Coordinates of C-alpha atoms in Angstrom, one line a residue:
M26 CA 7.6 10.5 1.4
T27 CA 8.0 13.5 -0.8
P28 CA 5.4 16.2 -0.2
P29 CA 2.5 16.3 -2.6
P30 CA 2.2 19.0 -5.2
A31 CA 1.5 22.6 -4.4
T32 CA -1.8 21.7 -2.8
T33 CA 0.2 20.9 0.4
S34 CA 2.0 24.2 0.6
G35 CA -0.5 25.4 3.2
K36 CA -2.1 27.9 1.0
S37 CA -5.0 25.8 -0.4
I38 CA -6.4 22.4 -0.8
N39 CA -7.0 20.9 -4.2
R40 CA -10.6 21.7 -5.1
S41 CA -11.5 18.3 -6.5
A42 CA -10.1 16.5 -3.4
T43 CA -12.3 18.8 -1.4
A44 CA -15.4 18.3 -3.4
L45 CA -15.2 14.6 -3.9
P46 CA -15.6 13.4 -0.3
L47 CA -18.5 15.8 0.3
L48 CA -20.2 14.7 -2.9
A49 CA -19.6 11.0 -2.1
V50 CA -21.1 11.4 1.4
L51 CA -24.2 13.1 -0.1
A52 CA -24.5 10.3 -2.7
L53 CA -24.2 7.7 0.1
V54 CA -27.1 9.2 1.9
A55 CA -29.2 9.4 -1.3
V56 CA -28.6 5.8 -2.5
W57 CA -28.4 3.9 0.8
G58 CA -30.9 0.9 0.7
R59 CA -32.2 1.6 -2.8
D60 CA -32.2 -0.3 -6.0
L61 CA -30.1 1.7 -8.5
P62 CA -30.3 2.0 -12.3
V63 CA -27.1 1.2 -14.2
A64 CA -26.3 4.9 -14.8
V65 CA -26.4 5.7 -11.1
E66 CA -24.3 2.6 -10.4
V67 CA -21.6 3.9 -12.7
V68 CA -21.7 7.3 -10.9
V69 CA -21.4 5.6 -7.5
V70 CA -18.4 3.6 -8.6
L71 CA -16.7 6.7 -9.9
L72 CA -17.4 8.5 -6.6
L73 CA -16.0 5.5 -4.8
A74 CA -12.7 5.6 -6.8
G75 CA -12.5 9.3 -6.5
S76 CA -13.0 9.1 -2.7
V77 CA -10.1 6.7 -2.4
L78 CA -7.8 9.1 -4.3
A79 CA -9.1 12.0 -2.2
A80 CA -8.5 10.2 1.0
V81 CA -4.9 9.5 0.1
H82 CA -4.4 13.1 -1.0
H83 CA -5.6 14.4 2.4
A84 CA -3.5 11.8 4.2
E85 CA -0.5 13.2 2.2
V86 CA -1.4 16.7 3.3
V87 CA -1.4 15.6 7.0
A88 CA 1.7 13.5 6.4
H89 CA 3.6 16.5 4.9
R90 CA 2.9 18.5 8.1
V91 CA 4.2 15.6 10.2
G92 CA 7.3 15.0 8.1
E93 CA 9.3 12.0 6.9
P94 CA 9.5 9.2 7.7
F95 CA 6.2 9.6 9.7
G96 CA 4.6 10.7 6.4
S97 CA 5.1 7.3 4.8
L98 CA 3.6 5.7 8.0
I99 CA 0.5 7.9 7.9
L100 CA -0.2 7.3 4.3
A101 CA 0.3 3.5 4.7
V102 CA -2.2 3.4 7.7
A103 CA -4.7 5.5 5.8
V104 CA -4.6 3.1 2.8
T105 CA -4.9 0.1 5.2
V106 CA -8.0 1.6 6.8
I107 CA -9.6 1.8 3.4
E108 CA -8.6 -1.8 2.7
V109 CA -10.0 -3.1 5.9
G110 CA -13.2 -1.2 5.4
L111 CA -13.7 -2.6 1.9
I112 CA -12.9 -6.2 3.0
I113 CA -15.3 -6.1 5.9
T114 CA -18.2 -4.5 4.0
L115 CA -17.9 -7.0 1.2
M116 CA -17.6 -9.9 3.7
I117 CA -20.7 -8.7 5.5
S118 CA -22.6 -8.8 2.3
G119 CA -22.2 -12.6 2.4
G120 CA -21.7 -13.2 -1.3
P121 CA -20.0 -16.3 -2.6
G122 CA -16.3 -16.6 -2.0
T123 CA -16.1 -13.9 0.8
A124 CA -14.5 -16.4 3.2
S125 CA -11.2 -16.0 1.3
L126 CA -11.6 -12.3 0.4
A127 CA -9.2 -11.1 3.2
R128 CA -6.6 -13.5 2.1
D129 CA -7.0 -12.6 -1.6
T130 CA -6.8 -8.9 -0.9
V131 CA -3.8 -9.0 1.5
F132 CA -1.9 -11.3 -0.8
A133 CA -2.6 -9.1 -3.8
A134 CA -1.4 -6.1 -1.9
V135 CA 1.8 -7.8 -1.0
M136 CA 2.5 -8.9 -4.6
I137 CA 1.6 -5.5 -6.0
T138 CA 3.7 -3.5 -3.5
C139 CA 6.8 -5.8 -3.3
N140 CA 6.9 -6.4 -7.1
G141 CA 4.8 -3.9 -8.9
I142 CA 5.6 -0.7 -7.0
V143 CA 9.1 -1.7 -6.2
G144 CA 9.8 -2.7 -9.8
L145 CA 8.2 0.4 -11.3
S146 CA 10.2 2.6 -8.9
L147 CA 13.5 0.9 -9.9
L148 CA 12.6 1.2 -13.6
V149 CA 11.8 4.9 -13.3
A150 CA 15.0 5.6 -11.2
T151 CA 17.3 3.7 -13.6
A152 CA 15.6 4.9 -16.9
R153 CA 18.7 6.6 -18.1
G154 CA 21.2 3.9 -17.3
R155 CA 21.8 4.9 -13.7
V156 CA 22.6 2.7 -10.8
T157 CA 20.3 3.8 -8.1
P158 CA 21.4 3.5 -4.4
F159 CA 19.3 3.1 -1.3
N160 CA 19.8 2.2 2.4
A161 CA 20.1 -1.6 2.5
E162 CA 19.8 -1.6 6.3
G163 CA 16.4 -0.1 6.5
T164 CA 15.0 -1.7 3.4
G165 CA 16.3 -5.1 4.5
A166 CA 14.6 -4.7 7.9
A167 CA 11.3 -3.7 6.2
L168 CA 11.5 -6.7 3.8
A169 CA 12.3 -9.2 6.6
T170 CA 9.2 -7.9 8.5
V171 CA 7.0 -8.2 5.5
L172 CA 8.1 -11.7 4.7
T173 CA 7.7 -12.8 8.3
L174 CA 4.2 -11.4 8.5
A175 CA 3.2 -13.0 5.2
V176 CA 4.4 -16.4 6.3
L177 CA 2.8 -16.2 9.8
S178 CA -0.6 -15.0 8.5
L179 CA -0.9 -16.4 4.9
V180 CA 1.3 -19.5 4.6
L181 CA 1.0 -21.3 8.0
P182 CA -2.8 -21.7 7.8
T183 CA -2.3 -24.0 4.8
F184 CA -0.1 -26.4 6.8
T185 CA -1.6 -26.4 10.3
T186 CA -3.6 -29.6 11.2
S187 CA -5.9 -28.5 14.0
T188 CA -8.7 -27.6 11.5
P189 CA -9.3 -29.0 8.0
G190 CA -8.5 -26.6 5.1
P191 CA -6.5 -23.4 5.0
E192 CA -8.0 -22.0 8.2
F193 CA -6.7 -21.1 11.7
T194 CA -8.3 -22.2 14.9
G195 CA -9.5 -19.3 17.2
A196 CA -6.3 -19.5 19.3
Q197 CA -4.0 -19.7 16.2
L198 CA -5.8 -16.7 14.6
A199 CA -5.4 -14.8 17.9
F200 CA -1.7 -15.6 18.0
A201 CA -1.2 -14.5 14.4
A202 CA -3.1 -11.3 15.0
V203 CA -1.1 -10.3 18.1
A204 CA 2.2 -11.3 16.5
S205 CA 1.4 -9.2 13.4
L206 CA 0.4 -6.2 15.5
V207 CA 3.5 -6.5 17.7
L208 CA 5.9 -6.8 14.8
Y209 CA 4.3 -3.9 13.0
A210 CA 4.4 -1.7 16.1
L211 CA 8.0 -2.6 16.7
F212 CA 8.9 -1.7 13.1
V213 CA 7.2 1.6 13.5
V214 CA 9.4 2.4 16.6
V215 CA 12.5 1.3 14.7
Q216 CA 11.7 3.3 11.6
N217 CA 10.7 6.5 13.4
V218 CA 12.7 6.5 16.6
R219 CA 15.5 4.1 17.1
H220 CA 17.0 3.9 13.6
R221 CA 15.3 6.7 11.7
D222 CA 18.3 7.4 9.5
Y223 CA 18.1 3.9 8.0
F224 CA 14.9 4.9 6.2
L225 CA 16.0 8.3 4.9
P226 CA 17.2 8.8 1.3
V227 CA 20.9 8.1 1.0
E228 CA 21.8 11.8 0.5
D229 CA 19.8 12.7 3.6
A230 CA 21.2 10.2 6.0
P231 CA 23.7 11.3 8.8
A232 CA 27.4 10.9 7.8
Q233 CA 27.9 7.9 10.1
R234 CA 25.1 6.0 8.2
R235 CA 25.7 7.3 4.7
R236 CA 26.6 4.7 2.2
K237 CA 29.6 5.3 -0.1
P238 CA 28.3 7.4 -3.0
V239 CA 27.7 5.6 -6.3
P240 CA 29.7 7.4 -9.0
P241 CA 27.5 8.6 -11.9
L242 CA 27.6 6.8 -15.2
P243 CA 29.4 8.6 -18.1
D244 CA 26.0 9.3 -19.8
A245 CA 24.4 10.7 -16.7
D246 CA 23.6 14.4 -16.6
P247 CA 24.7 15.8 -13.2
D248 CA 22.4 18.7 -13.7
D249 CA 19.4 16.5 -14.3
T250 CA 16.8 17.7 -11.9
D251 CA 13.0 17.7 -11.8
P252 CA 11.8 21.2 -12.4
D253 CA 8.6 20.3 -10.6
D254 CA 10.4 19.0 -7.6
D255 CA 8.6 20.4 -4.5
E256 CA 10.7 18.6 -2.0
H257 CA 11.2 21.8 -0.1
A258 CA 7.6 23.1 -0.3
A259 CA 6.5 24.8 2.9
A260 CA 4.5 22.6 5.3
P261 CA 0.7 23.1 5.2
S262 CA -0.7 25.5 7.8
T263 CA -2.6 24.2 10.9
R264 CA -5.9 25.3 9.3
T265 CA -5.2 23.4 6.1
T266 CA -4.0 20.3 8.0
L267 CA -7.2 20.3 10.1
A268 CA -9.4 20.7 7.0
S269 CA -7.6 17.8 5.3
L270 CA -8.0 15.7 8.4
G271 CA -11.8 16.3 8.4
L272 CA -12.1 15.6 4.7
L273 CA -10.0 12.5 5.2
V274 CA -12.6 11.2 7.7
A275 CA -15.4 12.1 5.3
A276 CA -13.7 10.3 2.4
L277 CA -13.1 7.1 4.5
V278 CA -16.8 7.1 5.5
A279 CA -17.8 7.5 1.9
V280 CA -15.5 4.7 0.7
V281 CA -16.8 2.2 3.2
G282 CA -20.4 3.2 2.7
L283 CA -20.3 3.2 -1.1
A284 CA -18.4 -0.1 -1.1
K285 CA -21.3 -1.6 0.9
V286 CA -23.8 -0.2 -1.7
E287 CA -21.8 -1.6 -4.6
S288 CA -20.8 -5.0 -3.0
T289 CA -23.4 -7.1 -4.8
T290 CA -22.8 -5.4 -8.1
I291 CA -19.0 -5.9 -7.9
E292 CA -19.4 -9.6 -7.1
N293 CA -22.0 -10.1 -9.8
A294 CA -19.8 -8.4 -12.4
V295 CA -16.8 -10.6 -11.6
T296 CA -19.0 -13.8 -11.7
G297 CA -20.7 -12.7 -14.9
A298 CA -17.3 -12.2 -16.6
G299 CA -16.4 -15.8 -15.7
L300 CA -13.4 -14.7 -13.5
P301 CA -12.3 -16.3 -10.3
H302 CA -13.7 -14.7 -7.1
A303 CA -10.1 -13.9 -6.1
V304 CA -10.2 -11.2 -8.7
V305 CA -12.3 -9.1 -6.3
G306 CA -9.4 -9.0 -3.9
V307 CA -7.1 -8.0 -6.7
L308 CA -9.4 -5.2 -7.8
I309 CA -9.6 -3.9 -4.2
A310 CA -5.8 -3.9 -3.9
L311 CA -5.3 -2.2 -7.3
L312 CA -7.7 0.5 -6.4
I313 CA -6.3 1.4 -2.9
L314 CA -2.7 1.1 -4.1
L315 CA -3.0 3.4 -7.2
P316 CA -2.2 6.6 -5.3
E317 CA 0.8 4.8 -3.6
T318 CA 2.0 3.7 -7.0
I319 CA 1.9 7.3 -8.3
A320 CA 3.6 8.7 -5.2
A321 CA 6.4 6.0 -5.4
A322 CA 7.0 6.6 -9.1
R323 CA 7.1 10.4 -8.5
N324 CA 9.7 9.9 -5.8
A325 CA 11.7 7.6 -8.0
R326 CA 11.8 10.1 -10.8
R327 CA 13.4 12.5 -8.3
R328 CA 16.0 9.9 -7.4
R329 CA 14.5 9.4 -3.9
V330 CA 14.2 5.6 -4.3
Q331 CA 14.4 5.1 -0.6
I332 CA 11.1 6.9 -0.1
S333 CA 9.6 4.8 -2.9
L334 CA 10.7 1.6 -1.1
N335 CA 9.4 3.0 2.2
L336 CA 6.0 3.5 0.6
A337 CA 5.9 0.1 -1.0
L338 CA 7.2 -2.1 1.8
G339 CA 5.4 0.0 4.4
S340 CA 2.1 -0.5 2.6
A341 CA 2.7 -4.3 2.4
M342 CA 3.6 -4.4 6.1
A343 CA 0.5 -2.4 7.1
S344 CA -1.7 -4.4 4.9
I345 CA -0.8 -7.6 6.8
G346 CA 0.1 -6.2 10.2
L347 CA -3.1 -4.1 10.6
T348 CA -5.5 -6.0 8.3
I349 CA -5.1 -9.4 9.9
P350 CA -5.8 -8.2 13.5
A351 CA -8.8 -6.2 12.3
I352 CA -10.2 -9.1 10.4
A353 CA -9.5 -11.4 13.3
I354 CA -11.6 -9.1 15.5
A355 CA -14.3 -8.8 12.9
S356 CA -14.5 -12.6 12.5
I357 CA -16.1 -12.7 16.0
W358 CA -19.4 -11.5 14.6
L359 CA -18.9 -12.5 10.9
D360 CA -20.6 -15.7 9.8
G361 CA -18.8 -18.4 8.0
P362 CA -15.1 -19.5 7.9
L363 CA -12.1 -17.2 7.5
L364 CA -9.8 -18.8 4.9
L365 CA -6.3 -17.3 5.2
G366 CA -4.0 -20.0 3.8
L367 CA -2.5 -19.6 0.3
G368 CA -2.7 -22.2 -2.4
P369 CA 0.3 -23.8 -4.0
T370 CA 0.6 -21.3 -6.9
Q371 CA 0.4 -18.4 -4.5
I372 CA 3.0 -19.9 -2.2
V373 CA 5.4 -20.3 -5.2
L374 CA 4.9 -16.7 -6.2
L375 CA 5.5 -15.5 -2.6
A376 CA 8.7 -17.6 -2.4
L377 CA 9.9 -16.2 -5.7
T378 CA 9.1 -12.7 -4.5
A379 CA 11.1 -13.3 -1.3
A380 CA 14.1 -14.6 -3.2
V381 CA 14.1 -11.8 -5.8
S382 CA 13.6 -9.1 -3.1
I383 CA 16.4 -10.3 -1.0
L384 CA 18.8 -10.3 -3.9
T385 CA 17.7 -6.8 -4.9
V386 CA 18.1 -5.4 -1.4
M387 CA 21.4 -6.9 -0.3
P388 CA 23.7 -4.8 -2.5
G389 CA 22.0 -1.5 -1.6
R390 CA 21.9 -0.5 -5.2
A391 CA 19.9 -1.6 -8.2
T392 CA 19.9 -1.4 -12.0
V393 CA 17.1 -1.6 -14.6
L394 CA 17.4 -5.4 -14.6
Q395 CA 16.2 -5.7 -11.0
G396 CA 13.2 -3.4 -11.8
A397 CA 12.3 -5.5 -14.8
V398 CA 12.4 -8.8 -12.8
H399 CA 10.1 -7.4 -10.1
V400 CA 7.6 -6.1 -12.7
S401 CA 7.7 -9.5 -14.4
V402 CA 6.8 -11.3 -11.2
C403 CA 3.9 -8.8 -10.7
A404 CA 2.7 -9.4 -14.2
A405 CA 2.8 -13.2 -13.6
F406 CA 0.7 -12.8 -10.5
L407 CA -2.0 -10.7 -12.2
F408 CA -2.1 -13.1 -15.1
L409 CA -2.5 -16.2 -12.9
A410 CA -5.1 -14.4 -10.8
T411 CA -7.4 -14.3 -13.8
N412 CA -6.2 -17.6 -15.3
P413 CA -5.4 -19.9 -12.4

């Protein structure tokens, strides 16, 4: 993950990212348990969205101090904490359709990351007719883990016969949760310890793992660099890092609390618009993945596509590998069923995503066509989510 802008240089923390978590916590205290007028509801929603962005910003500050590829891991985990918090708070509210909220959110996160973020990154990287290279070994390993987690947790419940409907038994849910956690933990070890060089940008990998360079196209400008590239920005100081860590905790508390305050309003707005309840999960995924999308596009613009792919697939993996175990534990005290199995349309989209992603990753290089295909699949998912 490329370091964030100058705010991570160790000299200062972005003022808005500092103020938003504090304002959100104060607002949470002020509005908790009260009936709110429309104007206040709008302010609370804006603070909720701002707190998500601030949380990811401070996670990036801490990640920059730790370094890559640990940075991508920290950012993915921070985003997953927000996702789990939003899901659980909305499920506790007990509104209609909350039994499938975890499935809808996790599936939306997988489709947006594996198609939307990956496709956008490839489009940005190949905007001038380039062929963009990346490490097929590491990206392929990440993709295989994501697809395995998705099938174990989201596809199998549709076909098991111990319980009617797309639902696991208690034992099956426990197995899926443990398997997801083990696979995610093993991937973290592989990414950060055993085969770290597989997940570094091609130009940064050790010589023995470096793929043969892709020759530039005739119209490529060898001096084309990003003047705003802060890849070598100094790591933040200990004081700045600790401050960001504290503000990150405050932002996470604000996100979960304000989501609880707005849970009924969100559900009523979706129902009033005549949209399927699955749209709530899509909205959650879009909100929490917006900063990841921006970070991935920024890295792709700097020709660091591998970091973009790390962010996308790492977020998808964390969304399943950490969310499913957390929801499994929460289901002990949550009322009602936990529907995890995907429907026929969703399974078709997941299968298409798997096929397209495998064909994209295998060569270790991509063109604008691969990016356009991934974006098209993401657009199809979003359209069918609102028009099933």
